[in-house]
Amino acid sequence: KLGSSFTGRGAGAGTIAGAQLDHVNVRLAGSSLVQPVPSALDLSRLPPREGHRMDGILGYDFIKRFVVAIDYVKQELRLYDARTFRYDGPGASIPVTFSGNHPHVDAEVRLSDGSTIKGRMVVDVGSSGPLALTKLFADENHLRDRVGPTVHRRSGGGVGGPVTADIGRVAALKIGGVEIARPVTSLQGDSAGVMTGNADWVGNIGGDILRHYTVFLDYANKRMILEPHAGTSEPFEADMSGLMLVMNDSLTSAT
């Protein structure tokens, strides 16, 4: 039963319908883990672009219960008891702050001319892209003139629909003691929804950067750990095919 309604926003210019839920839970298949679900969202725009079915999103309320490890190589999500977890691996620990229950990190963007620009960025494991910088941040720092060659094209999207950006590269992205060389970078334009710009953060660090590491989210200790693996040094590539496939309504094939 749907309760009071609200409007949801994200990447993209549009909005989606949402509603509060009361006394609703989900159980992770094959486990005894039960998670309360406080709201429902219309996610129908996402599966055609993502290429797979999507019934829900596990967010802050779930992650904060554990230390969550995202192992992109093994395609595993591992959950550790937050009270007893101790990390002794080779990963770098990066401080995390929260705004609206979203994890943020302080980052530095280095340009090809050697200059650096600092800003707070969202850690977005739900994004498939690498680095996206808001229109406000790109405009204030004249990045379209400073990043180098760019391609104006669709860069992805979110619950608000597709997003178009200028795609290029920065020399490096530094997060804590981790430096990521030459990540593909999207300079967002108008009608990008939350990616147009705001006062809380200036960029979005997505899965194409995070997959170069095994990522530990330790919300209790306000930290993220990036642990290198064999693919950490792989270069970043952008799709240059000029072709985009979108799933049809049957969710079984592409057109």
mmCIF file of C-alpha atoms in Angstrom:
data_model
loop_
_atom_site.group_PDB
_atom_site.id
_atom_site.type_symbol
_atom_site.label_atom_id
_atom_site.label_comp_id
_atom_site.label_asym_id
_atom_site.label_seq_id
_atom_site.Cartn_x
_atom_site.Cartn_y
_atom_site.Cartn_z
ATOM 1 C CA LYS A 1 0.000 0.000 0.000
ATOM 2 C CA LEU A 2 1.411 3.361 -1.078
ATOM 3 C CA GLY A 3 1.421 6.203 1.413
ATOM 4 C CA SER A 4 1.962 9.922 0.880
ATOM 5 C CA SER A 5 3.492 10.821 -2.483
ATOM 6 C CA PHE A 6 6.620 12.832 -3.289
ATOM 7 C CA THR A 7 8.748 13.745 -6.302
ATOM 8 C CA GLY A 8 12.158 12.201 -6.899
ATOM 9 C CA ARG A 9 15.088 13.802 -8.709
ATOM 10 C CA GLY A 10 18.503 12.721 -9.894
ATOM 11 C CA ALA A 11 20.651 12.953 -13.003
ATOM 12 C CA GLY A 12 18.630 14.197 -15.960
ATOM 13 C CA ALA A 13 16.159 17.033 -16.316
ATOM 14 C CA GLY A 14 13.003 15.100 -15.452
ATOM 15 C CA THR A 15 11.451 13.919 -12.212
ATOM 16 C CA ILE A 16 9.904 10.642 -11.066
ATOM 17 C CA ALA A 17 6.985 9.724 -8.858
ATOM 18 C CA GLY A 18 7.612 8.395 -5.360
ATOM 19 C CA ALA A 19 5.563 7.313 -2.367
ATOM 20 C CA GLN A 20 6.192 6.470 1.269
ATOM 21 C CA LEU A 21 5.812 2.877 2.472
ATOM 22 C CA ASP A 22 4.965 1.606 5.941
ATOM 23 C CA HIS A 23 5.984 -1.759 7.437
ATOM 24 C CA VAL A 24 7.509 -3.091 4.204
ATOM 25 C CA ASN A 25 10.611 -5.297 4.210
ATOM 26 C CA VAL A 26 12.733 -7.212 1.720
ATOM 27 C CA ARG A 27 14.932 -10.219 2.386
ATOM 28 C CA LEU A 28 18.163 -10.823 0.496
ATOM 29 C CA ALA A 29 17.758 -14.117 -1.330
ATOM 30 C CA GLY A 30 19.744 -16.972 0.171
ATOM 31 C CA SER A 31 20.247 -15.166 3.470
ATOM 32 C CA SER A 32 18.430 -14.185 6.639
ATOM 33 C CA LEU A 33 19.098 -10.469 6.086
ATOM 34 C CA VAL A 34 15.959 -8.359 6.180
ATOM 35 C CA GLN A 35 15.938 -4.690 5.187
ATOM 36 C CA PRO A 36 13.080 -2.214 5.816
ATOM 37 C CA VAL A 37 12.002 -0.334 2.678
ATOM 38 C CA PRO A 38 10.747 3.193 3.481
ATOM 39 C CA SER A 39 9.730 4.326 0.005
ATOM 40 C CA ALA A 40 8.850 3.329 -3.558
ATOM 41 C CA LEU A 41 10.164 5.007 -6.716
ATOM 42 C CA ASP A 42 9.219 4.753 -10.378
ATOM 43 C CA LEU A 43 12.439 3.290 -11.809
ATOM 44 C CA SER A 44 10.894 2.283 -15.142
ATOM 45 C CA ARG A 45 13.228 4.553 -17.168
ATOM 46 C CA LEU A 46 16.379 2.839 -15.939
ATOM 47 C CA PRO A 47 16.215 -0.832 -17.118
ATOM 48 C CA PRO A 48 16.116 -0.046 -20.874
ATOM 49 C CA ARG A 49 19.358 1.968 -20.568
ATOM 50 C CA GLU A 50 21.076 -0.220 -17.977
ATOM 51 C CA GLY A 51 20.356 -3.425 -19.886
ATOM 52 C CA HIS A 52 18.928 -5.400 -16.980
ATOM 53 C CA ARG A 53 15.936 -5.568 -14.698
ATOM 54 C CA MET A 54 15.986 -3.288 -11.664
ATOM 55 C CA ASP A 55 13.472 -3.758 -8.865
ATOM 56 C CA GLY A 56 14.994 -1.526 -6.199
ATOM 57 C CA ILE A 57 17.978 0.287 -4.722
ATOM 58 C CA LEU A 58 19.860 -0.561 -1.536
ATOM 59 C CA GLY A 59 21.161 2.698 -0.103
ATOM 60 C CA TYR A 60 22.468 4.333 3.034
ATOM 61 C CA ASP A 61 20.125 2.597 5.506
ATOM 62 C CA PHE A 62 21.402 -0.784 4.303
ATOM 63 C CA ILE A 63 25.087 0.070 3.867
ATOM 64 C CA LYS A 64 25.467 1.662 7.313
ATOM 65 C CA ARG A 65 24.562 -1.657 8.982
ATOM 66 C CA PHE A 66 27.759 -3.332 7.736
ATOM 67 C CA VAL A 67 31.167 -2.808 6.277
ATOM 68 C CA VAL A 68 30.336 -3.405 2.633
ATOM 69 C CA ALA A 69 33.001 -4.646 0.204
ATOM 70 C CA ILE A 70 32.305 -4.332 -3.523
ATOM 71 C CA ASP A 71 34.576 -6.740 -5.386
ATOM 72 C CA TYR A 72 34.290 -5.872 -9.078
ATOM 73 C CA VAL A 73 36.707 -8.630 -10.146
ATOM 74 C CA LYS A 74 34.832 -11.454 -8.417
ATOM 75 C CA GLN A 75 31.462 -9.713 -8.900
ATOM 76 C CA GLU A 76 30.721 -10.086 -5.205
ATOM 77 C CA LEU A 77 29.107 -7.936 -2.537
ATOM 78 C CA ARG A 78 30.561 -8.944 0.836
ATOM 79 C CA LEU A 79 29.063 -7.856 4.150
ATOM 80 C CA TYR A 80 31.173 -7.711 7.317
ATOM 81 C CA ASP A 81 30.115 -7.162 10.920
ATOM 82 C CA ALA A 82 30.854 -3.480 11.468
ATOM 83 C CA ARG A 83 31.568 -4.055 15.183
ATOM 84 C CA THR A 84 34.368 -6.564 14.639
ATOM 85 C CA PHE A 85 35.756 -5.611 11.219
ATOM 86 C CA ARG A 86 39.483 -4.921 11.091
ATOM 87 C CA TYR A 87 41.254 -4.099 7.854
ATOM 88 C CA ASP A 88 44.921 -5.051 7.412
ATOM 89 C CA GLY A 89 45.253 -5.103 3.621
ATOM 90 C CA PRO A 90 47.196 -2.870 1.186
ATOM 91 C CA GLY A 91 44.315 -0.478 0.521
ATOM 92 C CA ALA A 92 44.274 3.273 1.134
ATOM 93 C CA SER A 93 41.828 4.635 3.714
ATOM 94 C CA ILE A 94 40.001 7.787 2.598
ATOM 95 C CA PRO A 95 37.889 9.952 4.952
ATOM 96 C CA VAL A 96 34.211 10.211 4.053
ATOM 97 C CA THR A 97 31.672 12.839 5.088
ATOM 98 C CA PHE A 98 27.916 12.691 4.632
ATOM 99 C CA SER A 99 25.357 15.150 3.309
ATOM 100 C CA GLY A 100 21.788 13.968 2.920
ATOM 101 C CA ASN A 101 23.099 10.450 3.645
ATOM 102 C CA HIS A 102 25.284 10.599 0.525
ATOM 103 C CA PRO A 103 29.024 9.813 0.930
ATOM 104 C CA HIS A 104 31.400 12.622 -0.072
ATOM 105 C CA VAL A 105 35.179 12.766 -0.379
ATOM 106 C CA ASP A 106 37.543 15.690 -0.794
ATOM 107 C CA ALA A 107 39.251 15.450 -4.168
ATOM 108 C CA GLU A 108 41.725 17.284 -6.394
ATOM 109 C CA VAL A 109 41.460 17.524 -10.170
ATOM 110 C CA ARG A 110 44.805 18.065 -11.911
ATOM 111 C CA LEU A 111 44.753 19.549 -15.397
ATOM 112 C CA SER A 112 47.288 19.102 -18.197
ATOM 113 C CA ASP A 113 48.793 22.525 -17.472
ATOM 114 C CA GLY A 114 49.755 21.315 -13.982
ATOM 115 C CA SER A 115 47.164 23.341 -12.082
ATOM 116 C CA THR A 116 44.882 21.666 -9.544
ATOM 117 C CA ILE A 117 41.299 22.388 -8.528
ATOM 118 C CA LYS A 118 39.860 21.127 -5.261
ATOM 119 C CA GLY A 119 36.280 20.133 -4.561
ATOM 120 C CA ARG A 120 33.976 17.788 -2.700
ATOM 121 C CA MET A 121 32.645 14.852 -4.708
ATOM 122 C CA VAL A 122 29.986 12.192 -4.314
ATOM 123 C CA VAL A 123 30.989 8.520 -4.267
ATOM 124 C CA ASP A 124 28.301 7.001 -6.496
ATOM 125 C CA VAL A 125 28.519 3.221 -6.840
ATOM 126 C CA GLY A 126 25.234 3.322 -8.772
ATOM 127 C CA SER A 127 26.791 5.303 -11.617
ATOM 128 C CA SER A 128 28.445 3.347 -14.414
ATOM 129 C CA GLY A 129 30.562 6.296 -15.566
ATOM 130 C CA PRO A 130 33.991 7.466 -14.363
ATOM 131 C CA LEU A 131 34.245 11.143 -13.339
ATOM 132 C CA ALA A 132 31.450 13.673 -13.936
ATOM 133 C CA LEU A 133 31.825 17.354 -13.046
ATOM 134 C CA THR A 134 28.832 19.622 -12.587
ATOM 135 C CA LYS A 135 28.072 22.389 -15.075
ATOM 136 C CA LEU A 136 28.538 25.015 -12.363
ATOM 137 C CA PHE A 137 32.009 23.721 -11.465
ATOM 138 C CA ALA A 138 33.040 23.335 -15.129
ATOM 139 C CA ASP A 139 31.864 26.838 -15.992
ATOM 140 C CA GLU A 140 33.422 28.540 -12.948
ATOM 141 C CA ASN A 141 36.800 26.988 -13.734
ATOM 142 C CA HIS A 142 36.541 27.323 -17.553
ATOM 143 C CA LEU A 143 37.183 23.608 -17.894
ATOM 144 C CA ARG A 144 35.833 23.329 -21.432
ATOM 145 C CA ASP A 145 38.760 25.474 -22.510
ATOM 146 C CA ARG A 146 41.322 23.837 -20.231
ATOM 147 C CA VAL A 147 40.632 20.096 -20.375
ATOM 148 C CA GLY A 148 41.677 19.689 -24.024
ATOM 149 C CA PRO A 149 39.827 17.942 -26.848
ATOM 150 C CA THR A 150 36.248 17.016 -25.978
ATOM 151 C CA VAL A 151 33.363 15.270 -27.708
ATOM 152 C CA HIS A 152 29.829 16.562 -27.210
ATOM 153 C CA ARG A 153 27.570 13.539 -26.794
ATOM 154 C CA ARG A 154 25.208 11.691 -24.533
ATOM 155 C CA SER A 155 27.074 10.769 -21.373
ATOM 156 C CA GLY A 156 24.513 8.618 -19.604
ATOM 157 C CA GLY A 157 21.507 9.497 -17.520
ATOM 158 C CA GLY A 158 19.520 8.828 -14.398
ATOM 159 C CA VAL A 159 15.997 8.797 -13.088
ATOM 160 C CA GLY A 160 15.471 12.173 -14.770
ATOM 161 C CA GLY A 161 16.332 10.870 -18.232
ATOM 162 C CA PRO A 162 19.347 11.160 -20.536
ATOM 163 C CA VAL A 163 22.211 13.591 -19.941
ATOM 164 C CA THR A 164 24.422 15.229 -22.576
ATOM 165 C CA ALA A 165 27.946 16.433 -21.764
ATOM 166 C CA ASP A 166 31.340 17.332 -23.185
ATOM 167 C CA ILE A 167 33.528 14.232 -22.781
ATOM 168 C CA GLY A 168 37.288 14.608 -22.343
ATOM 169 C CA ARG A 169 40.056 13.745 -19.894
ATOM 170 C CA VAL A 170 41.725 15.393 -16.933
ATOM 171 C CA ALA A 171 45.368 14.658 -16.168
ATOM 172 C CA ALA A 172 44.560 13.061 -12.816
ATOM 173 C CA LEU A 173 42.046 12.754 -10.005
ATOM 174 C CA LYS A 174 43.444 12.550 -6.480
ATOM 175 C CA ILE A 175 41.376 11.170 -3.587
ATOM 176 C CA GLY A 176 43.253 11.027 -0.302
ATOM 177 C CA GLY A 177 46.483 9.172 -1.050
ATOM 178 C CA VAL A 178 45.149 7.630 -4.278
ATOM 179 C CA GLU A 179 45.882 9.231 -7.648
ATOM 180 C CA ILE A 180 43.930 8.091 -10.707
ATOM 181 C CA ALA A 181 45.632 8.879 -14.019
ATOM 182 C CA ARG A 182 43.764 10.329 -17.006
ATOM 183 C CA PRO A 183 40.183 9.342 -16.182
ATOM 184 C CA VAL A 184 37.562 10.013 -18.840
ATOM 185 C CA THR A 185 35.651 13.043 -17.563
ATOM 186 C CA SER A 186 32.170 14.376 -18.362
ATOM 187 C CA LEU A 187 31.645 18.135 -18.193
ATOM 188 C CA GLN A 188 27.919 18.397 -17.620
ATOM 189 C CA GLY A 189 25.724 20.892 -19.463
ATOM 190 C CA ASP A 190 22.259 22.346 -18.995
ATOM 191 C CA SER A 191 19.279 20.144 -18.127
ATOM 192 C CA ALA A 192 21.472 17.660 -16.240
ATOM 193 C CA GLY A 193 19.296 17.624 -13.126
ATOM 194 C CA VAL A 194 21.354 17.392 -9.952
ATOM 195 C CA MET A 195 24.487 17.344 -12.143
ATOM 196 C CA THR A 196 23.842 20.918 -13.256
ATOM 197 C CA GLY A 197 25.258 22.181 -9.970
ATOM 198 C CA ASN A 198 24.658 22.719 -6.263
ATOM 199 C CA ALA A 199 26.381 24.002 -3.147
ATOM 200 C CA ASP A 200 27.209 20.598 -1.617
ATOM 201 C CA TRP A 201 29.438 18.929 -4.204
ATOM 202 C CA VAL A 202 31.089 19.515 -7.580
ATOM 203 C CA GLY A 203 31.567 16.057 -9.031
ATOM 204 C CA ASN A 204 30.457 12.447 -9.177
ATOM 205 C CA ILE A 205 32.906 9.528 -8.869
ATOM 206 C CA GLY A 206 31.288 6.524 -10.521
ATOM 207 C CA GLY A 207 31.746 2.837 -11.088
ATOM 208 C CA ASP A 208 34.221 3.090 -13.954
ATOM 209 C CA ILE A 209 36.729 4.561 -11.497
ATOM 210 C CA LEU A 210 35.697 2.475 -8.500
ATOM 211 C CA ARG A 211 35.943 -0.823 -10.429
ATOM 212 C CA HIS A 212 39.717 -0.322 -10.636
ATOM 213 C CA TYR A 213 39.726 -1.192 -6.911
ATOM 214 C CA THR A 214 38.000 -3.406 -4.409
ATOM 215 C CA VAL A 215 35.929 -0.843 -2.519
ATOM 216 C CA PHE A 216 35.211 -1.081 1.213
ATOM 217 C CA LEU A 217 32.472 1.219 2.548
ATOM 218 C CA ASP A 218 32.922 1.597 6.299
ATOM 219 C CA TYR A 219 30.286 4.162 7.235
ATOM 220 C CA ALA A 220 30.623 3.597 10.994
ATOM 221 C CA ASN A 221 34.217 4.837 10.832
ATOM 222 C CA LYS A 222 33.467 7.402 8.095
ATOM 223 C CA ARG A 223 35.939 5.981 5.642
ATOM 224 C CA MET A 224 36.234 4.313 2.258
ATOM 225 C CA ILE A 225 39.068 1.901 1.519
ATOM 226 C CA LEU A 226 40.359 1.488 -2.050
ATOM 227 C CA GLU A 227 42.278 -1.759 -2.379
ATOM 228 C CA PRO A 228 44.262 -2.249 -5.610
ATOM 229 C CA HIS A 229 44.016 -5.398 -7.702
ATOM 230 C CA ALA A 230 45.508 -6.700 -10.956
ATOM 231 C CA GLY A 231 43.372 -4.357 -13.072
ATOM 232 C CA THR A 232 43.992 -1.161 -11.112
ATOM 233 C CA SER A 233 46.363 0.304 -13.692
ATOM 234 C CA GLU A 234 44.113 -0.383 -16.688
ATOM 235 C CA PRO A 235 43.602 2.771 -18.787
ATOM 236 C CA PHE A 236 40.223 4.464 -19.012
ATOM 237 C CA GLU A 237 38.416 4.191 -22.323
ATOM 238 C CA ALA A 238 35.335 5.933 -23.689
ATOM 239 C CA ASP A 239 32.809 4.304 -25.990
ATOM 240 C CA MET A 240 33.755 5.449 -29.504
ATOM 241 C CA SER A 241 31.425 3.146 -31.454
ATOM 242 C CA GLY A 242 28.721 5.750 -32.116
ATOM 243 C CA LEU A 243 26.158 3.014 -31.432
ATOM 244 C CA MET A 244 23.779 2.749 -28.475
ATOM 245 C CA LEU A 245 21.570 -0.259 -27.748
ATOM 246 C CA VAL A 246 18.417 0.121 -25.664
ATOM 247 C CA MET A 247 16.365 -2.773 -24.302
ATOM 248 C CA ASN A 248 12.822 -3.062 -25.585
ATOM 249 C CA ASP A 249 9.706 -3.330 -23.431
ATOM 250 C CA SER A 250 9.966 -7.113 -23.106
ATOM 251 C CA LEU A 251 13.281 -6.686 -21.225
ATOM 252 C CA THR A 252 14.604 -9.710 -23.126
ATOM 253 C CA SER A 253 16.269 -8.280 -26.240
ATOM 254 C CA ALA A 254 17.791 -5.152 -27.705
ATOM 255 C CA THR A 255 16.653 -2.971 -30.583
#
